[in-house]
Amino acid sequence: MEILLQVDSVGKKYARSMRHSLDYGLRDAISEMTGRGRSLTLRTEEFWALRDVSFSIRRGECLAVLGGNGAGKSTLLKILSGMLLPDGGRVDKRGRMEKMIELSGGFSPVLTGRENVALRARMLGLSARQLAERMDELEAFAELGESMDMPVQFYSTGMRSRLGFALSVVMRPDILLIDEVLAVGDLGFRMKCYERVDEMRRSAAVVLVTHSMNHVARMATGVLVLNKGRVAYDGAVQGGIVKYQELVAGGAKPKETSHRSELIEFFLRTPHGNLLDGASTEFGAPVVLVGRHGAAEPLTLSVILGEVKGHALMEWNSKRSGFVFKPGDDFQVDLGPLQLCPGLYQVSIIGFAPDGRQVFLSRALSFKVTGEYFNSIRLQPLGQWMVVRSAAIESTEVQDFVT
Amino acid sequence: MRQVFSKMRQIYAVSWMLTKRTLVIEVRTSRLGWLWPLMYPVAYTVLFLTLKPVMQPTGSSGFDYALHVFVGLSLWQLWFEGLQTQMRAVKAQRSLLSRADLDPGALFLSGFFVQAVYLLPRLGLALVLAATFGSLNSIWSAFIFVSMSLAVVLNGSVIGFVLQPFSTLVPDIGRLIQSLSLALMLTGGIFVVFPQDMNENTLTLLALNPLGPLVDTARSQLLVQAPHFEWAPWVWSGITVMSLAVQIRLSRKVLPVLLERLGG
């Protein structure tokens, strides 16, 4: 398959202040006019937003570009789309490019949806005949009905996005740039969007900028991870997801919210040994929590498993199991196989006095779960899948229908 | 060669679509619509006629002066609006420019076409008045009048186009032009009637303002009088066309720089 997009050592500088930005803009404009080209050195108040980024994409491939806020994803997308000129390197494109970026913008509010489509399509190089051929397809896709002949200023944001999306999909581009907008509208319309983008993915080269690992796992054939403007990873999808999660979570240490943490010590034990703070364990590995508390009164314990930057996911409460631990007791709880989506998690323990008073909150022990990424749903129990006799579907009783 | 023609055809088609868009928006959002191009020159012509005994008691009067002022103000307004439209074009169309590969030439042409459309009712009224009251004596004069009027509009648009990169990045330039507008009107003879026996040095100085020679040559066809400037209108026309050809090429290189600095 031919290479449709080739990016070689692309770099981009920005100025931190508006005054400098306009001044440098004037100098760059004069340099462009006189054919002198741009300076590769940093001027006062400038910084590299993107540096030495290289990759290539063939027809039928989808490259997901991941990175935290300020990593350079949008800058890269703007360079690829031609909105920005790189300050270093070059971009070679073959064929027609379509950009799914801020779909609800760029329409003339006084003109109708149909008129806006006609204007945009002609600007993108479609002839009047080609536009006429595709207008029916566009109207059917956008599902705007009579609203197509209303001024766009009366459209909701969702309607504008649908119009913008429909316009993008009927252009049949060779290169498709998608900036966080994989689907818009209600659920039914979103399914249509996914279906169409999937179709386009097979016949075009796609660059997908997204924060959704679901989309990455589902659509990408490769991942490029950016960190502070540089390439941190360029390769297979699963590896890219892991790298991205490391970068995003590594930058945000869990807040130290312990209380009297000296009263509890614990560790997690796996078949491979103790799980140290920040270490990895595989998906589904059995984990046992072992610990000792030093409080002066009997306690019930609550073990909380949650995301490093987010919500609690599971709790094991000794009170529910009827256990009360006396001062100095060693304890153990089998957490079972940790069937969690690959990512970063933490475990902490709360000790409660018999009267319900919280006695201590331990420091969190964080760990990483590794494995194949399917989607972003955190709890992914394997369940017990089996083939059953067809009668099982019709029966209202729980019976053993294993064939 | 085929690609060049195909590209030129596309630029023309897009610029015409943008022109229609601007005109449609004007018509849909304005009750007075097509009357607007005439209101400014007609209203100010009446005002200047009324104030002439106070402002310029000597010289031509009556119909000749009215036509002098009407044509001057019509062309001035389109020259100035064309200049400002081009200077602001990138900022005004930033959203469209960042979503589609819009050639700067198409953007320029659409601005010029809009001004040319607004010129039509004014030219029409001027020609009808001149023909009715006997000062227009040949088809050739009418042709020169129309051509020079278009040259005035083109000149203003081209100057704005050349200033566009600078005015986009340095807003002070736009304010400077605004503050010079009265000086441009006075030295351009927009409503002032220059005496026929002007000093050569004064004429040369006045020729530095493109409005003076171009408007004077256009107007002289209707008023059946010798133009004040001999070579200046043709020099300015030549400079206009050459500047346009150069600027279209340069603007393609500069446009991404402007969009980048405007942000969004």
XYZ file of C-alpha atoms in Angstrom:
667
model
C 0.000 0.000 0.000
C 1.276 3.444 -0.881
C 2.391 5.948 1.721
C -0.096 8.801 1.779
C 1.364 10.852 4.612
C 5.065 11.199 5.334
C 6.260 13.340 8.233
C 10.001 13.919 8.648
C 11.560 15.586 11.706
C 8.765 18.104 12.037
C 9.151 20.804 14.677
C 7.125 23.829 15.751
C 7.971 26.790 17.961
C 5.595 29.095 19.788
C 6.212 32.378 21.589
C 5.018 32.727 25.145
C 3.885 36.328 24.869
C 1.432 37.924 22.431
C 3.746 40.833 21.675
C 6.617 38.542 20.750
C 4.276 36.283 18.792
C 3.090 39.139 16.581
C 6.621 40.501 16.156
C 7.991 37.130 15.154
C 4.991 36.612 12.919
C 5.884 39.788 11.048
C 9.498 38.677 10.694
C 8.441 35.200 9.566
C 6.031 36.695 7.035
C 8.818 38.854 5.587
C 11.171 35.847 5.583
C 8.594 33.811 3.683
C 8.061 36.609 1.186
C 11.791 37.019 0.573
C 12.378 33.263 0.421
C 14.791 33.270 3.365
C 13.018 30.506 5.277
C 12.562 30.269 9.012
C 15.105 30.285 11.801
C 15.613 26.970 13.591
C 17.015 28.579 16.723
C 14.846 29.634 19.613
C 14.282 33.360 19.871
C 13.524 35.146 23.134
C 10.400 33.779 24.826
C 10.079 30.913 22.325
C 9.810 27.225 23.087
C 9.481 24.062 21.040
C 5.917 22.792 21.146
C 6.904 19.949 18.819
C 10.343 18.581 18.014
C 11.724 15.887 15.675
C 8.444 14.120 15.023
C 8.614 11.557 12.221
C 6.208 8.896 11.005
C 4.493 7.643 7.883
C 1.003 6.284 7.237
C -0.178 4.094 4.399
C -3.650 3.695 2.979
C -5.733 1.493 5.292
C -3.701 2.389 8.381
C -4.917 4.345 11.367
C -2.398 6.082 13.597
C -3.647 7.121 17.016
C -1.790 10.108 18.463
C -1.858 10.092 22.249
C -0.445 12.410 24.853
C -1.338 14.417 27.895
C -2.472 18.048 27.806
C 0.132 20.210 26.122
C 1.972 17.249 24.591
C 1.689 18.713 21.081
C -1.153 16.649 19.586
C -3.242 19.556 18.313
C -0.130 21.321 17.048
C 0.806 18.217 15.077
C -2.696 17.963 13.670
C -2.648 21.599 12.587
C 0.673 21.094 10.845
C -0.647 18.037 9.040
C -3.746 19.932 7.963
C -1.719 22.849 6.628
C -3.055 25.386 9.119
C 0.447 25.801 10.530
C 3.801 25.752 8.794
C 6.435 23.643 10.553
C 9.531 25.420 11.773
C 11.572 22.379 10.939
C 11.170 19.224 8.877
C 8.578 18.582 6.203
C 5.215 16.992 5.577
C 4.417 15.218 2.304
C 0.829 14.378 1.488
C -0.737 12.531 -1.419
C -4.405 12.845 -2.316
C -7.274 14.786 -0.801
C -7.245 15.528 2.903
C -10.313 15.974 5.078
C -10.232 17.291 8.635
C -12.725 16.384 11.320
C -11.793 19.235 13.631
C -14.388 21.417 15.435
C -17.143 20.225 13.167
C -19.682 22.758 14.402
C -17.602 25.751 13.328
C -16.829 27.430 10.003
C -20.424 27.771 8.803
C -21.894 31.060 7.660
C -24.812 31.576 10.052
C -27.061 33.458 7.634
C -26.784 30.836 4.896
C -28.795 27.628 5.024
C -27.244 24.242 5.709
C -27.518 23.370 2.031
C -25.853 26.611 0.939
C -23.052 26.145 3.432
C -22.454 22.622 2.180
C -22.358 23.827 -1.416
C -19.852 26.546 -0.556
C -17.598 24.259 1.444
C -17.744 21.483 -1.132
C -16.803 23.829 -3.961
C -13.956 25.199 -1.885
C -12.723 21.664 -1.366
C -12.561 21.185 -5.103
C -15.771 19.356 -5.914
C -17.449 20.312 -9.171
C -21.133 21.232 -9.289
C -21.910 17.810 -10.764
C -19.999 15.944 -8.060
C -21.717 18.009 -5.396
C -25.138 17.219 -6.836
C -24.294 13.490 -6.835
C -23.274 13.540 -3.192
C -25.887 15.880 -1.811
C -28.492 13.109 -1.465
C -25.998 10.956 0.403
C -25.122 13.875 2.653
C -28.735 14.700 3.445
C -29.495 11.065 4.234
C -26.479 10.863 6.525
C -26.987 14.148 8.366
C -30.692 13.413 9.085
C -31.501 17.104 9.303
C -34.608 16.934 7.137
C -36.191 20.315 6.462
C -33.571 21.996 8.625
C -31.161 21.718 5.700
C -32.930 24.744 4.237
C -32.890 26.780 7.423
C -30.169 29.325 8.270
C -27.432 27.639 10.266
C -27.730 30.234 13.030
C -30.894 28.429 14.122
C -29.121 25.072 14.378
C -28.162 23.597 17.718
C -24.499 22.685 18.261
C -25.419 19.055 17.700
C -27.056 19.826 14.365
C -24.026 21.798 13.204
C -21.750 18.961 14.226
C -23.885 16.492 12.271
C -23.772 18.719 9.233
C -20.008 19.078 9.565
C -19.581 15.332 10.042
C -21.788 14.497 7.079
C -19.828 16.924 4.931
C -16.566 15.270 5.923
C -17.712 11.731 5.233
C -19.101 12.363 1.749
C -15.835 13.941 0.595
C -14.194 10.481 0.436
C -10.757 11.681 1.401
C -7.457 9.880 0.972
C -6.193 11.262 4.273
C -8.511 11.781 7.221
C -7.553 13.783 10.309
C -9.800 13.288 13.331
C -9.419 15.486 16.390
C -11.440 13.974 19.234
C -14.570 13.956 17.106
C -15.149 10.344 16.252
C -18.900 10.573 16.573
C -21.530 13.166 17.338
C -25.234 13.284 18.110
C -27.469 10.736 19.774
C -26.657 7.055 20.129
C -28.173 6.041 16.802
C -26.277 8.716 14.923
C -23.070 7.843 16.752
C -23.344 4.238 15.581
C -23.712 5.523 12.040
C -20.639 7.695 12.502
C -18.547 4.808 13.784
C -19.678 2.646 10.911
C -18.798 5.259 8.342
C -15.442 6.076 9.880
C -14.663 2.355 9.954
C -15.445 2.218 6.235
C -13.320 5.261 5.512
C -10.504 3.807 7.583
C -10.081 0.954 5.132
C -9.642 3.174 2.119
C -7.802 6.120 3.627
C -4.881 6.934 5.877
C -6.259 8.103 9.214
C -4.686 10.151 11.979
C -6.756 9.953 15.128
C -6.152 12.258 18.086
C -8.124 11.049 21.058
C -8.107 10.523 24.806
C -10.381 7.502 24.508
C -8.506 4.225 24.815
C -11.673 2.511 23.602
C -11.328 4.199 20.254
C -7.641 3.475 20.121
C -8.071 -0.209 20.899
C -10.908 -0.472 18.420
C -9.593 1.439 15.445
C -5.871 2.088 15.549
C -3.249 0.012 13.753
C -0.420 1.939 15.406
C 0.129 4.464 18.189
C 2.310 7.544 18.455
C 2.681 8.885 21.996
C 3.847 12.461 22.431
C 5.311 13.857 25.598
C 6.322 17.530 25.862
C 6.476 17.821 22.100
C 8.668 14.785 21.466
C 7.890 11.235 20.417
C 7.831 9.025 23.503
C 6.581 5.937 21.700
C 5.925 4.858 18.131
C 4.731 1.340 17.578
C 2.030 -1.219 18.352
C -1.288 -0.294 19.876
C -1.060 -2.130 23.200
C 2.403 -0.845 23.932
C 1.280 2.671 23.084
C -1.665 2.476 25.453
C 0.590 1.290 28.283
C 3.091 4.058 27.600
C 0.354 6.687 27.497
C -1.123 5.488 30.786
C 2.301 5.572 32.395
C 2.876 9.133 31.236
C -0.516 10.394 32.288
C -0.604 8.688 35.665
C 3.089 9.235 36.349
C 2.582 12.937 36.195
C -0.113 12.868 38.849
C 0.954 11.162 42.032
C -1.954 10.247 44.275
C -2.581 12.852 46.935
C -1.184 11.886 50.336
C -4.416 11.652 52.329
C -3.476 9.196 55.049
C -4.389 9.601 58.688
C -2.399 7.970 61.486
C -0.919 5.663 58.869
C 1.715 4.522 61.375
C -1.000 2.307 62.920
C -1.163 -0.011 59.910
C 1.315 -1.809 57.712
C 0.397 -4.102 54.859
C 1.541 -5.518 51.550
C 0.058 -7.298 48.594
C 1.218 -10.809 47.781
C 1.021 -12.446 44.374
C 2.239 -15.863 43.161
C 5.407 -14.054 42.045
C 6.112 -12.415 45.394
C 5.222 -9.202 47.176
C 3.802 -6.410 45.058
C 5.853 -3.342 45.880
C 4.572 0.210 45.494
C 4.448 0.979 41.778
C 5.153 -2.597 40.650
C 3.181 -4.558 38.014
C 0.944 -7.572 38.106
C -0.792 -9.383 35.294
C -4.487 -9.268 34.573
C -6.273 -11.893 36.644
C -3.360 -12.636 38.956
C -4.565 -13.772 42.413
C -3.661 -11.252 45.089
C -3.679 -11.627 48.858
C -3.421 -8.657 51.208
C -1.469 -9.303 54.396
C -1.061 -6.797 57.206
C -0.909 -5.894 60.863
C -2.520 -3.035 62.779
C -1.157 -1.307 65.834
C -4.266 0.431 67.126
C -5.036 0.116 70.874
C -8.589 -1.126 70.309
C -10.289 -3.847 68.259
C -11.038 -2.790 64.699
C -12.924 -3.794 61.621
C -11.020 -3.149 58.409
C -12.109 -1.904 55.015
C -9.812 -2.542 52.069
C -10.498 -0.109 49.192
C -9.296 -0.732 45.658
C -9.557 2.199 43.283
C -8.023 4.039 40.368
C -4.951 6.121 41.121
C -6.586 9.325 39.919
C -10.181 8.382 40.240
C -12.918 6.474 41.898
C -13.043 3.585 44.311
C -13.909 0.399 42.457
C -14.189 -2.333 45.061
C -14.279 -2.783 48.817
C -13.600 -5.757 51.074
C -15.102 -5.090 54.492
C -14.216 -7.380 57.382
C -17.387 -6.375 59.247
C -19.510 -7.906 56.474
C -17.558 -11.132 56.963
C -17.860 -10.953 60.746
C -14.165 -10.329 61.481
C -12.953 -7.954 64.211
C -9.174 -7.701 64.678
C -7.724 -7.270 68.168
C -4.702 -4.999 68.793
C -1.554 -6.605 67.332
C -3.452 -9.104 65.179
C -1.931 -10.051 61.831
C -4.613 -10.360 59.192
C -5.014 -11.568 55.653
C -7.698 -11.165 53.031
C -7.825 -12.975 49.701
C -8.732 -10.315 47.113
C -9.159 -12.982 44.469
C -7.958 -12.677 40.866
C -7.687 -8.973 39.998
C -9.573 -8.922 36.716
C -9.059 -5.257 35.984
C -8.573 -3.285 32.798
C -4.827 -2.606 32.308
C -3.922 0.587 34.114
C -2.840 2.066 37.418
C -4.608 1.296 40.700
C -4.125 1.724 44.405
C -5.138 -0.053 47.586
C -5.653 1.558 50.950
C -7.061 0.360 54.288
C -9.385 2.136 56.706
C -9.685 0.976 60.288
C -13.005 1.463 62.116
C -13.610 1.286 65.861
C -16.658 -0.672 67.080
C -18.583 2.603 67.434
C -18.006 3.387 63.722
C -15.303 5.988 64.325
C -12.485 6.026 61.753
C -9.228 5.241 63.529
C -6.762 5.340 60.658
C -6.419 5.613 56.893
C -3.327 3.957 55.460
C -1.059 5.355 52.766
C -2.099 4.094 49.349
C -0.096 1.310 47.762
C -0.180 1.710 43.999
C 0.416 -0.950 41.383
C 0.001 -1.487 37.670
C -2.125 -4.149 35.981
C -0.742 -5.275 32.638
C -2.407 -7.192 29.866
C -4.323 -6.762 26.655
C -6.442 -3.629 26.515
C -9.986 -4.033 25.168
C -11.854 -1.032 26.507
C -11.796 1.423 29.373
C -14.313 -0.308 31.660
C -12.351 -0.919 34.831
C -13.797 -4.152 36.158
C -13.531 -6.896 33.568
C -14.353 -10.205 35.244
C -13.847 -13.149 32.972
C -17.138 -14.780 33.901
C -17.837 -18.365 32.987
C -18.641 -18.564 29.334
C -19.993 -21.831 27.913
C -22.098 -23.238 25.120
C -25.535 -24.431 26.323
C -28.459 -26.304 24.814
C -30.987 -24.012 23.176
C -33.578 -24.966 25.816
C -31.629 -22.932 28.334
C -32.702 -19.723 26.634
C -36.368 -20.607 26.895
C -36.272 -21.990 30.434
C -36.971 -19.820 33.476
C -34.997 -22.066 35.827
C -31.312 -22.039 36.522
C -30.235 -25.472 35.392
C -27.130 -27.100 34.163
C -27.484 -27.085 30.400
C -23.878 -27.726 29.578
C -23.595 -29.815 26.459
C -0.561 24.467 -18.461
C -3.791 22.512 -18.091
C -3.274 22.358 -14.338
C -2.714 26.107 -14.197
C -5.970 26.774 -16.052
C -7.814 24.264 -13.922
C -6.494 25.970 -10.801
C -7.490 29.398 -12.119
C -10.976 28.090 -12.930
C -11.349 26.733 -9.418
C -10.136 29.990 -7.857
C -12.625 31.906 -9.948
C -15.484 29.520 -9.054
C -14.699 29.705 -5.343
C -14.310 33.491 -5.369
C -17.662 33.840 -7.096
C -19.303 31.571 -4.508
C -17.809 33.684 -1.718
C -19.034 36.843 -3.458
C -22.549 35.452 -3.751
C -22.410 34.455 -0.098
C -21.511 38.012 0.955
C -24.187 39.555 -1.227
C -26.853 37.070 -0.115
C -26.023 37.816 3.522
C -26.300 41.565 2.811
C -29.662 41.205 1.144
C -31.089 38.855 3.769
C -29.976 40.931 6.716
C -30.786 44.400 5.389
C -34.156 45.931 4.599
C -32.686 48.589 2.301
C -30.541 46.039 0.426
C -29.549 47.431 -2.965
C -30.264 51.040 -1.946
C -27.278 51.155 0.373
C -24.616 51.576 -2.342
C -26.401 54.762 -3.460
C -27.312 56.288 -0.127
C -23.852 57.468 0.949
C -22.830 59.256 -2.274
C -26.307 60.720 -2.906
C -26.726 61.988 0.652
C -23.271 63.549 0.816
C -23.608 65.043 -2.663
C -26.719 66.879 -1.499
C -24.860 68.014 1.612
C -21.832 69.284 -0.310
C -24.048 71.076 -2.812
C -25.804 72.799 0.052
C -22.521 73.770 1.730
C -20.646 74.734 -1.457
C -21.259 78.479 -1.188
C -19.545 78.317 2.214
C -16.825 75.723 1.548
C -15.839 76.470 -2.073
C -17.647 79.568 -3.370
C -15.692 79.809 -6.668
C -15.404 77.306 -9.490
C -17.999 75.066 -11.106
C -21.458 74.809 -9.675
C -24.831 73.203 -10.162
C -24.962 69.924 -12.099
C -21.219 69.801 -12.843
C -20.295 70.136 -9.187
C -22.946 67.631 -8.149
C -21.595 65.081 -10.618
C -18.040 65.865 -9.544
C -18.849 65.172 -5.903
C -21.110 62.178 -6.595
C -18.515 60.354 -8.700
C -15.711 61.303 -6.302
C -17.547 60.062 -3.225
C -18.760 56.878 -4.953
C -15.285 55.922 -6.034
C -13.713 57.030 -2.764
C -16.063 54.890 -0.700
C -15.441 51.791 -2.790
C -11.691 52.415 -2.855
C -11.569 52.778 0.921
C -13.931 49.886 1.655
C -12.043 47.676 -0.764
C -8.793 48.547 1.002
C -10.203 47.835 4.454
C -11.950 44.637 3.370
C -8.684 43.231 2.049
C -6.727 44.327 5.116
C -9.191 42.534 7.399
C -9.905 39.557 5.129
C -7.723 37.015 6.888
C -9.087 37.851 10.344
C -12.665 37.950 9.062
C -12.398 34.605 7.255
C -10.100 32.891 9.716
C -12.621 30.175 10.503
C -13.146 29.330 6.844
C -9.442 29.561 6.018
C -8.516 27.106 8.750
C -11.037 24.519 7.555
C -10.619 24.600 3.807
C -7.691 25.103 1.469
C -8.846 28.525 0.429
C -6.477 30.194 -2.017
C -5.693 33.792 -0.975
C -6.303 34.754 -4.590
C -9.887 33.566 -4.286
C -10.283 35.592 -1.098
C -8.930 38.698 -2.834
C -11.104 38.225 -5.888
C -14.272 37.778 -3.870
C -13.601 41.051 -2.014
C -12.986 42.827 -5.296
C -16.097 41.328 -6.918
C -18.251 42.541 -4.029
C -16.947 46.086 -4.455
C -17.441 45.866 -8.212
C -21.072 44.814 -7.718
C -21.629 47.781 -5.388
C -20.060 49.998 -8.058
C -22.680 49.080 -10.662
C -25.638 51.118 -9.375
C -23.395 54.153 -8.852
C -21.883 53.957 -12.298
C -25.326 53.451 -13.717
C -26.711 56.526 -12.006
C -23.703 58.649 -12.955
C -23.885 57.583 -16.605
C -27.629 58.175 -16.786
C -27.274 61.639 -15.252
C -24.332 62.547 -17.473
C -26.127 61.315 -20.605
C -29.372 63.052 -19.637
C -27.812 66.423 -18.915
C -25.601 66.289 -21.976
C -22.085 66.045 -20.513
C -21.446 62.510 -21.779
C -20.683 62.776 -25.470
C -19.501 59.332 -26.645
C -19.521 55.596 -25.968
C -15.745 55.725 -25.765
C -15.945 58.241 -22.898
C -18.391 55.975 -21.090
C -16.007 53.056 -21.594
C -13.021 54.977 -20.210
C -15.160 56.142 -17.287
C -16.196 52.585 -16.406
C -12.657 51.202 -16.880
C -11.068 53.874 -14.725
C -13.722 53.420 -12.060
C -12.905 49.716 -11.924
C -9.228 50.644 -11.776
C -9.934 52.796 -8.716
C -11.708 49.928 -6.975
C -8.971 47.489 -7.969
C -6.282 49.866 -6.761
C -7.833 50.165 -3.306
C -8.273 46.405 -3.054
C -4.688 45.728 -4.153
C -3.246 48.212 -1.679
C -5.263 46.504 1.052
C -4.081 43.102 -0.200
C -0.432 44.199 -0.072
C -0.880 45.612 3.419
C -2.822 42.544 4.579
C 0.043 40.591 6.202
C 1.209 43.679 8.060
C -2.219 44.949 9.074
C -3.168 41.454 10.286
C -0.173 41.291 12.594
C 0.165 44.982 13.414
C -3.311 46.439 14.078
C -1.758 49.934 14.281
C -1.480 49.934 10.492
C -5.232 49.710 10.113
C -5.694 52.560 12.558
C -3.099 54.613 10.701
C -4.938 54.203 7.409
C -8.171 55.170 9.124
C -6.618 58.337 10.498
C -5.232 59.275 7.073
C -8.585 58.936 5.325
C -9.426 62.650 5.357
C -5.996 63.537 3.982
C -6.486 60.957 1.228
C -9.858 62.453 0.360
C -8.551 66.006 0.245
C -5.418 65.252 -1.769
C -7.413 62.947 -4.013
C -9.774 65.726 -5.053
C -12.758 63.683 -3.959
C -14.948 66.704 -3.349
C -12.412 69.506 -3.918
C -12.313 70.876 -7.474
C -8.681 71.349 -8.533
C -8.095 74.418 -10.701
C -7.163 73.658 -14.309
C -3.911 75.694 -14.177
C -2.252 73.847 -11.318
C 1.464 74.063 -10.701
C 3.484 71.059 -12.041
C 5.165 70.429 -8.709
C 1.841 70.439 -6.895
C 0.416 68.047 -9.452
C 3.383 65.705 -9.035
C 2.893 65.698 -5.278
C -0.820 65.032 -5.642
C -0.048 62.211 -8.086
C 1.538 60.288 -5.236
C -1.995 59.599 -3.977
C -3.391 57.042 -6.476
C -6.918 58.289 -5.867
C -6.176 61.680 -7.400
C -5.073 60.591 -10.894
C -7.485 57.654 -11.186
C -10.625 59.436 -9.955
C -9.734 62.561 -11.923
C -9.341 60.627 -15.188
C -12.626 58.744 -14.653
C -14.509 61.898 -13.784
C -13.089 63.936 -16.673
C -14.882 61.636 -19.135
C -18.280 62.569 -17.746
C -17.589 66.234 -17.225
C -15.950 66.699 -20.648
C -12.897 68.406 -19.241
C -9.203 67.766 -19.662
C -7.808 65.530 -16.961
C -5.233 67.117 -14.641
C -2.875 64.145 -14.739
C -1.326 62.828 -17.980
C 0.809 59.792 -17.148
C -0.021 59.178 -13.479
C -3.265 57.184 -14.015
C -1.518 54.730 -16.346
C 1.483 54.371 -14.055
C -0.819 53.657 -11.132
C -2.826 51.175 -13.189
C 0.373 49.370 -14.140
C 1.612 49.337 -10.541
C -1.759 47.973 -9.439
C -1.709 45.059 -11.871
C 1.936 44.170 -11.169
C 1.441 44.393 -7.412
C -1.547 42.098 -7.672
C 0.385 39.471 -9.603
C 3.262 39.545 -7.114
C 1.100 39.671 -4.029
C -1.003 36.657 -5.029
C 2.177 34.564 -5.075
C 3.516 36.017 -1.837
C 0.236 35.711 0.009
C 0.202 31.930 -0.518
C 3.453 31.709 1.412
C 2.416 34.139 4.093
C -1.124 32.979 4.817
C -0.139 30.064 7.107
C 2.036 32.469 9.117
C -0.921 34.804 9.588
C -3.291 32.012 10.585
C -0.765 30.667 13.035
C -0.300 34.011 14.757
C -4.008 34.715 14.870
C -4.460 31.465 16.759
C -7.657 29.403 17.200
